[in-house]
């Protein structure tokens, strides 16, 4: 069962306190960290509004 909050969906604008920046949710899904090989079942992929480099939030 997903523990994802109702306000976290594709297209939502959220603030990432870890990076101290705001982004738009592009995707929520599984991600494997290439360095640790740890699988994150519901990682949040963010991109700055208007475009730019995507980043991943592993824990929400």
XYZ file of N, CA and C in Angstrom:
180
model
N 0.833 -1.188 0.000
C 0.000 0.000 0.000
C 0.879 1.254 0.000
N 0.524 2.207 -0.790
C 1.268 3.453 -0.902
C 1.061 4.334 0.323
N 2.128 4.951 0.775
C 2.037 5.910 1.870
C 2.158 7.338 1.344
N 2.015 7.490 0.039
C 2.145 8.796 -0.598
C 0.995 9.719 -0.188
N 1.323 10.959 0.228
C 0.266 11.908 0.585
C -0.564 12.311 -0.635
N -1.808 12.674 -0.417
C -2.718 13.034 -1.505
C -2.242 14.254 -2.294
N -1.502 15.148 -1.660
C -1.049 16.375 -2.332
C 0.171 16.144 -3.227
N 0.738 14.937 -3.197
C 1.931 14.632 -3.982
C 1.519 13.881 -5.245
N 1.457 14.590 -6.356
C 1.040 14.012 -7.636
C 1.805 14.689 -8.760
N 1.833 14.065 -9.936
C 2.526 14.639 -11.091
C 1.925 15.998 -11.426
N 2.780 16.984 -11.576
C 2.352 18.337 -11.889
C 2.255 19.241 -10.666
N 2.315 18.655 -9.468
C 2.245 19.463 -8.244
C 3.540 20.245 -8.064
N 3.421 21.452 -7.556
C 4.586 22.264 -7.248
C 4.897 22.051 -5.767
N 6.127 21.632 -5.468
C 6.493 21.378 -4.080
C 7.852 21.980 -3.760
N 8.101 22.160 -2.470
C 9.370 22.688 -1.978
C 10.190 21.526 -1.427
N 11.436 21.417 -1.858
C 12.347 20.388 -1.377
C 13.270 21.025 -0.346
N 13.030 20.793 0.947
C 13.863 21.422 1.971
C 15.308 20.929 1.955
N 15.544 19.735 1.453
C 16.905 19.211 1.369
C 17.776 19.994 0.401
N 17.176 20.470 -0.672
C 17.904 21.247 -1.686
C 17.596 22.741 -1.585
N 16.627 23.068 -0.717
C 16.183 24.454 -0.547
C 15.766 25.075 -1.880
N 14.953 24.329 -2.630
C 14.432 24.816 -3.905
C 13.072 24.219 -4.195
N 12.353 24.883 -5.057
C 11.015 24.459 -5.442
C 11.075 23.788 -6.803
N 10.223 22.781 -6.988
C 10.169 22.107 -8.269
C 8.784 21.567 -8.552
N 8.603 21.130 -9.787
C 7.349 20.534 -10.232
C 7.574 19.030 -10.341
N 6.664 18.253 -9.771
C 6.782 16.796 -9.801
C 6.625 16.319 -11.245
N 7.644 15.622 -11.740
C 7.619 15.072 -13.091
C 7.152 13.621 -13.086
N 7.512 12.923 -12.008
C 7.248 11.488 -11.951
C 7.404 11.022 -10.509
N 6.617 10.069 -10.090
C 6.776 9.409 -8.793
C 6.849 7.922 -9.084
N 7.969 7.317 -8.755
C 8.112 5.900 -9.040
C 9.416 5.328 -8.540
N 9.661 4.096 -8.914
C 10.830 3.377 -8.436
C 12.124 3.941 -9.021
N 13.136 3.982 -8.170
C 14.468 4.418 -8.606
C 15.503 3.606 -7.858
N 16.527 3.177 -8.568
C 17.639 2.493 -7.925
C 18.818 3.444 -7.895
N 19.346 3.706 -6.704
C 20.504 4.584 -6.560
C 21.699 3.874 -7.185
N 22.355 4.460 -8.178
C 23.441 3.774 -8.866
C 24.672 3.540 -7.987
N 24.849 4.338 -6.952
C 26.025 4.172 -6.084
C 25.805 3.123 -5.006
N 24.641 3.140 -4.368
C 24.383 2.214 -3.261
C 23.598 0.983 -3.693
N 22.990 1.026 -4.881
C 22.129 -0.034 -5.414
C 20.854 -0.194 -4.598
N 20.560 0.776 -3.735
C 19.341 0.758 -2.923
C 18.155 1.132 -3.799
N 17.067 0.381 -3.707
C 15.868 0.655 -4.488
C 14.918 1.504 -3.653
N 14.482 2.602 -4.221
C 13.530 3.502 -3.588
C 12.219 3.325 -4.339
N 11.190 2.734 -3.695
C 9.964 2.400 -4.422
C 9.139 3.594 -4.887
N 9.184 4.719 -4.172
C 8.390 5.887 -4.558
C 9.233 7.158 -4.478
N 10.284 7.197 -5.267
C 11.110 8.395 -5.341
C 10.342 9.476 -6.112
N 10.601 10.727 -5.780
C 9.928 11.851 -6.429
C 10.943 12.558 -7.325
N 10.635 12.641 -8.608
C 11.505 13.283 -9.580
C 10.980 14.701 -9.810
N 11.814 15.700 -9.537
C 11.421 17.105 -9.649
C 12.214 17.818 -10.718
N 11.619 18.858 -11.259
C 12.286 19.725 -12.233
C 11.860 21.151 -11.921
N 12.787 22.112 -12.028
C 12.401 23.503 -11.796
C 11.332 23.940 -12.794
N 10.423 24.797 -12.354
C 9.403 25.320 -13.262
C 10.094 26.060 -14.394
N 9.688 25.799 -15.608
C 10.304 26.420 -16.775
C 11.438 25.596 -17.358
N 11.787 24.474 -16.726
C 12.835 23.604 -17.254
C 14.105 23.664 -16.428
N 15.021 22.813 -16.749
C 16.279 22.726 -16.017
C 16.598 21.290 -15.652
N 17.621 21.131 -14.842
C 18.069 19.799 -14.454
C 17.141 19.165 -13.430
N 16.773 17.933 -13.692
C 15.906 17.177 -12.804
C 16.706 16.689 -11.602
N 16.050 16.574 -10.452
C 16.666 15.963 -9.292
C 15.668 15.037 -8.635
N 16.167 14.170 -7.757
C 15.335 13.141 -7.150
C 15.292 13.338 -5.639
N 14.097 13.239 -5.085
C 13.898 13.257 -3.641
C 13.539 11.837 -3.236
N 14.410 11.213 -2.461
C 14.205 9.817 -2.094
C 13.183 9.663 -0.972
N 13.152 10.596 -0.060
C 12.246 10.505 1.096
C 11.352 11.719 1.146
N 10.081 11.502 1.277
C 9.153 12.615 1.410
C 8.386 12.483 2.678
